[in-house]
XYZ file of C-alpha atoms in Angstrom:
272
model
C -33.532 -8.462 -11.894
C -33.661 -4.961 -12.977
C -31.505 -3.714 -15.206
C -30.905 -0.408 -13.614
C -29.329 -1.417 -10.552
C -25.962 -0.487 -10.540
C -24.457 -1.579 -7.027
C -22.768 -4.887 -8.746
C -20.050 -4.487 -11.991
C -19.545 -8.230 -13.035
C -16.714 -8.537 -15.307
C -17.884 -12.599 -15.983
C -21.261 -13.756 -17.666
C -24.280 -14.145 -14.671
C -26.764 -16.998 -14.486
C -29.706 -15.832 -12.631
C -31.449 -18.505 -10.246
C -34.469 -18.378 -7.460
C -32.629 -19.998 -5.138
C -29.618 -21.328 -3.679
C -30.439 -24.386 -3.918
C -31.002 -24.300 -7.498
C -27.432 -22.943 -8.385
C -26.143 -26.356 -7.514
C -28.617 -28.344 -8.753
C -28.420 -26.572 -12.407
C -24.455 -27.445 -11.931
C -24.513 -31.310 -10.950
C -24.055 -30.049 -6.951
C -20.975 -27.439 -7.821
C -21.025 -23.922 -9.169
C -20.327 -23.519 -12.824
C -16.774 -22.813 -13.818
C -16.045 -18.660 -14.756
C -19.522 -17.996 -13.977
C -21.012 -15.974 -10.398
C -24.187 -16.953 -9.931
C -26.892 -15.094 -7.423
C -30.511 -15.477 -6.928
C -32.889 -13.735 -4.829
C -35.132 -15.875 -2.423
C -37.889 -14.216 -0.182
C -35.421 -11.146 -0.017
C -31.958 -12.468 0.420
C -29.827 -12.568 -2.359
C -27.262 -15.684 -2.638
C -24.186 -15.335 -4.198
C -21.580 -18.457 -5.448
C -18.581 -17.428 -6.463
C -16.124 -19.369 -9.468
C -14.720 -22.669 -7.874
C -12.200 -24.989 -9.936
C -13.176 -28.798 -9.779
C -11.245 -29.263 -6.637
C -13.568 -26.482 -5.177
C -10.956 -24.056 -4.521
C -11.328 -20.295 -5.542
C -10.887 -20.408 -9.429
C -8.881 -16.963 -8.657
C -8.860 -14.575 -5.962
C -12.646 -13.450 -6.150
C -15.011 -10.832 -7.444
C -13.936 -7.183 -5.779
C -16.345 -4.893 -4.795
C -19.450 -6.798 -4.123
C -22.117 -5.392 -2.759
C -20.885 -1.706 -3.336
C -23.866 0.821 -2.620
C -26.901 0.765 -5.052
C -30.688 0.541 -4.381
C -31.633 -2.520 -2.686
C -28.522 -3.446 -1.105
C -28.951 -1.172 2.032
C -32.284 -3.087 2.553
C -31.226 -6.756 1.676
C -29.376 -10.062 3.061
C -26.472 -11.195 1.444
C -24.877 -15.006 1.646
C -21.903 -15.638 0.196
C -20.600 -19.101 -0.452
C -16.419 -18.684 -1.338
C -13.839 -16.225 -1.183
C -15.131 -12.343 -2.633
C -12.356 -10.181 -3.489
C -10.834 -7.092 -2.134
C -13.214 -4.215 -0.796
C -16.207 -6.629 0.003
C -19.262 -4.560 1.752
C -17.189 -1.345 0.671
C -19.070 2.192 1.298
C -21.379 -0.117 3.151
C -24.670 1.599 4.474
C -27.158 -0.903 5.718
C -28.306 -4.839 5.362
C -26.119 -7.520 6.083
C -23.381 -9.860 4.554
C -22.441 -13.101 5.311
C -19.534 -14.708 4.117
C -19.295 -18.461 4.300
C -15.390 -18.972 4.280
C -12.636 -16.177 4.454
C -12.844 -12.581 2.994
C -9.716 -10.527 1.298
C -8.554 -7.230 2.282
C -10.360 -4.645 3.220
C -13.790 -5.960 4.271
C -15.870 -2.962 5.496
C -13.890 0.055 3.975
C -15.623 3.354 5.064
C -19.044 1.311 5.931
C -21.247 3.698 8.185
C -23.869 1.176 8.775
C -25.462 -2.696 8.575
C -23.303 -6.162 9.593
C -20.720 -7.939 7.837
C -20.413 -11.634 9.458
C -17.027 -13.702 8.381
C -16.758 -17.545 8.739
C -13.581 -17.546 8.808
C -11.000 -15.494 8.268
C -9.962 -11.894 6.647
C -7.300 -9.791 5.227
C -5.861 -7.165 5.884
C -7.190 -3.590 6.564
C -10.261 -5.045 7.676
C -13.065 -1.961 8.383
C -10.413 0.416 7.183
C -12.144 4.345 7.700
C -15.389 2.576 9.680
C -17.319 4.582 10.521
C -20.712 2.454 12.023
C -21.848 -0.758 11.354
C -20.319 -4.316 12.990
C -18.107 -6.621 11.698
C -18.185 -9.951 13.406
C -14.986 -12.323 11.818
C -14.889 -15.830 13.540
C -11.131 -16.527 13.122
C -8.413 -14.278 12.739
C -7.841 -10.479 11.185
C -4.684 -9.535 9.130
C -2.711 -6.444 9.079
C -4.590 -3.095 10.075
C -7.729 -4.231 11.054
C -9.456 -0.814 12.206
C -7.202 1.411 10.759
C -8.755 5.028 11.209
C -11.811 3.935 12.595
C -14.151 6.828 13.366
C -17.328 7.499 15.399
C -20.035 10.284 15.056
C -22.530 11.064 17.124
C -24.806 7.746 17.384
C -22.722 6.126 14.684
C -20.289 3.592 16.663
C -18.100 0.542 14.515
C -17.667 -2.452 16.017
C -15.448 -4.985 14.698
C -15.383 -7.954 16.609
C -12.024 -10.775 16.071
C -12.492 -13.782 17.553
C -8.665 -15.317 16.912
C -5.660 -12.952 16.554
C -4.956 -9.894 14.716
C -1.745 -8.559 12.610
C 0.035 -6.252 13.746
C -0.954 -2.082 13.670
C -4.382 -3.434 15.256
C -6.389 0.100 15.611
C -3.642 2.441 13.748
C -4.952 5.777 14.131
C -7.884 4.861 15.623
C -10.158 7.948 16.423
C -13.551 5.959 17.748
C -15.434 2.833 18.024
C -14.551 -0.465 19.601
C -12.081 -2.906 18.317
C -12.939 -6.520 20.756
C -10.369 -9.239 19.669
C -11.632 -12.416 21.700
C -8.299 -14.829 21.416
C -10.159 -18.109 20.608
C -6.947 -19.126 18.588
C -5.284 -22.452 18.961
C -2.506 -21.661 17.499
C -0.157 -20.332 19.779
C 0.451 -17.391 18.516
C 0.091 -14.158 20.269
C -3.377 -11.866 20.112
C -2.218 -9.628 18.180
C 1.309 -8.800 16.717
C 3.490 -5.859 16.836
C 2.788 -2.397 17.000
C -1.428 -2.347 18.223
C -3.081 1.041 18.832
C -0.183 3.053 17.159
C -1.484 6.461 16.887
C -4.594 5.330 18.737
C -6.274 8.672 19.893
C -10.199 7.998 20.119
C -12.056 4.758 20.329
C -11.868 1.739 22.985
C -9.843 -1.530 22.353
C -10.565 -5.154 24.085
C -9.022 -8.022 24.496
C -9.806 -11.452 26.224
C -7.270 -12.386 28.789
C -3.708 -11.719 29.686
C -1.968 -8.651 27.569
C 1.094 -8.169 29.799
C 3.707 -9.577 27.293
C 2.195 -7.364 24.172
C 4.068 -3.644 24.092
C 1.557 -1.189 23.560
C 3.244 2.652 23.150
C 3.457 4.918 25.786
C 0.191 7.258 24.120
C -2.724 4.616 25.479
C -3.545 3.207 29.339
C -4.839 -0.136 29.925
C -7.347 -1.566 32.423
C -8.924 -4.160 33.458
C -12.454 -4.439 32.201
C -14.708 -2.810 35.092
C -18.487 -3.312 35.421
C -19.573 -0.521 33.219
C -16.970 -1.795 30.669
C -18.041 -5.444 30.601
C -22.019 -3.831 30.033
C -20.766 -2.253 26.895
C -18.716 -5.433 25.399
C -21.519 -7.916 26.257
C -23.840 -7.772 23.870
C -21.318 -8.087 21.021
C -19.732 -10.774 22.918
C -23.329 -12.909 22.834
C -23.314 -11.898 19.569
C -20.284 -13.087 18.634
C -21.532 -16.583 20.117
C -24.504 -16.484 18.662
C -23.254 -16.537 15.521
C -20.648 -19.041 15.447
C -22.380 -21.446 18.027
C -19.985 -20.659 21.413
C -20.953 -20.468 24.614
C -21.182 -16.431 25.739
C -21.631 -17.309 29.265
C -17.992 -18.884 29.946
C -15.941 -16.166 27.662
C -17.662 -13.163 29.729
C -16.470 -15.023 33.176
C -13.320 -14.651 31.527
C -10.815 -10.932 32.395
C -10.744 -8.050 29.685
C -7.934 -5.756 29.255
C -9.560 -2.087 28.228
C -7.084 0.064 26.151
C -7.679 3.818 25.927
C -6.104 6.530 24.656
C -4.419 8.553 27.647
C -5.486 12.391 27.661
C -2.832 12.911 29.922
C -0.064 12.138 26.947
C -1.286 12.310 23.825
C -0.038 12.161 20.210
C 0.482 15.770 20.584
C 2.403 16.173 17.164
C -0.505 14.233 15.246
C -3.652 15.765 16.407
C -5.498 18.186 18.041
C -6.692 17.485 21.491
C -10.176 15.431 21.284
């Protein structure tokens, strides 16, 4: 590895592998204890992060991996446990994938690439996005979207296939928020307060919203043809990645939220 790249600050010691599979079998099947270990195979880098012997997280995980440097706009990263805080931060190209759940604010102010979540993440999740996809299998926390942007071509996408906290979309000013409600735990799709000073961007969810209380500053729809042609793609996606079949969930009704021009956040912003 060269020494000059700068995109990763480890505070812990680093044992350098080829590949994945060689990180467990140098540790007896199980990461070493205190260390993260990555190796680079035909291009994609794969990170393990510090496990106890009962394989849980030895603490809450490394923050700030994959921060902007030289290579990591052009590479694949695979991450087996839980990376701290600000994972994919600054983000501006290549792809993540996390192999379990991800802390708080996964994404922040990423303009480009794909972060991919099996499981679930904090909160703030693509807080300041501004391009790029996020695709999180289970549930988002708090925040999720907060001040997403879009510019020109750039468009974010985050994609939640369970639930979200509440102040889904706070301030958001562009992109598309889908939350897909695949939870089975009977809690709502998303709790209190979504699209709270909402004034840009396009929210989605799968099925019935009636009982949620969205303020008086967004209209909703139902999904029409030209809506469901925009969504799709990230819905296959979506399935793609975590093995579902994309076929039933798009037979399924959409409820489009909006910003309404007619009654805007007048106080807040200037009119878009």
């Amino acid at each position: 590895m060269k020494k000059n790249w700068k995109f990763w600050e480890l505070p812990t010691p680093v044992n350098k592998v080829c590949r994945k599979s060689d990180i467990y079998r140098k540790n007896n099947g199980k990461p070493s204890k205190g260390v993260v270990q990555y190796g680079l195979h035909r291009g994609e880098w794969s990170v393990l992060l510090p496990t106890k012997r009962n394989d849980t997280p030895r603490r809450e995980g490394m923050p700030y991996l994959c921060l902007p440097g030289p290579a990591v706009h052009r590479r694949r990263y695979e991450i087996d446990g839980i990376p701290g805080n600000a994972l994919g931060a600054y983000l501006g190209g290549g792809s993540i994938t996390v192999n379990g759940n991800a802390q708080d604010a996964v994404g922040d102010t990423m303009s480009a690439g794909r972060i991919v979540i099996h499981g679930s993440t904090g909160d703030a999740a693509g807080y300041a996005m501004r391009g790029g996809e996020i695709f999180i299998r289970d549930n988002a926390g708090y925040r999720a979207g907060i001040h997403m942007k879009a510019y020109k071509q750039h468009k974010p996408v985050i994609v939640i296939g369970g639930r979200a906290g509440s102040f889904l979309g706070e301030y958001q000013a562009g992109g598309l928020i889908l939350v897909l409600g695949l939870h089975t735990d009977g809690r709502p799709i998303v709790h209190f307060f979504p699209c709270t000073g909402m004034h840009g961007g396009k929210m989605v969810f799968r099925g019935d919203v009636s009982s949620i209380r969205f303020p008086d500053q967004v209209t909703l729809h139902n999904a029409t043809a030209e809506d469901m042609a925009e969504i799709a793609p990230y819905v296959r996606e979506y399935c793609r990645l975590f093995d579902r079949d994309a076929e039933a969930m798009l037979r399924d009704n959409y409820t489009v939220i909006t910003p309404d021009s007619k009654n805007p956040y007048q106080q807040m912003y200037v009119a878009n």
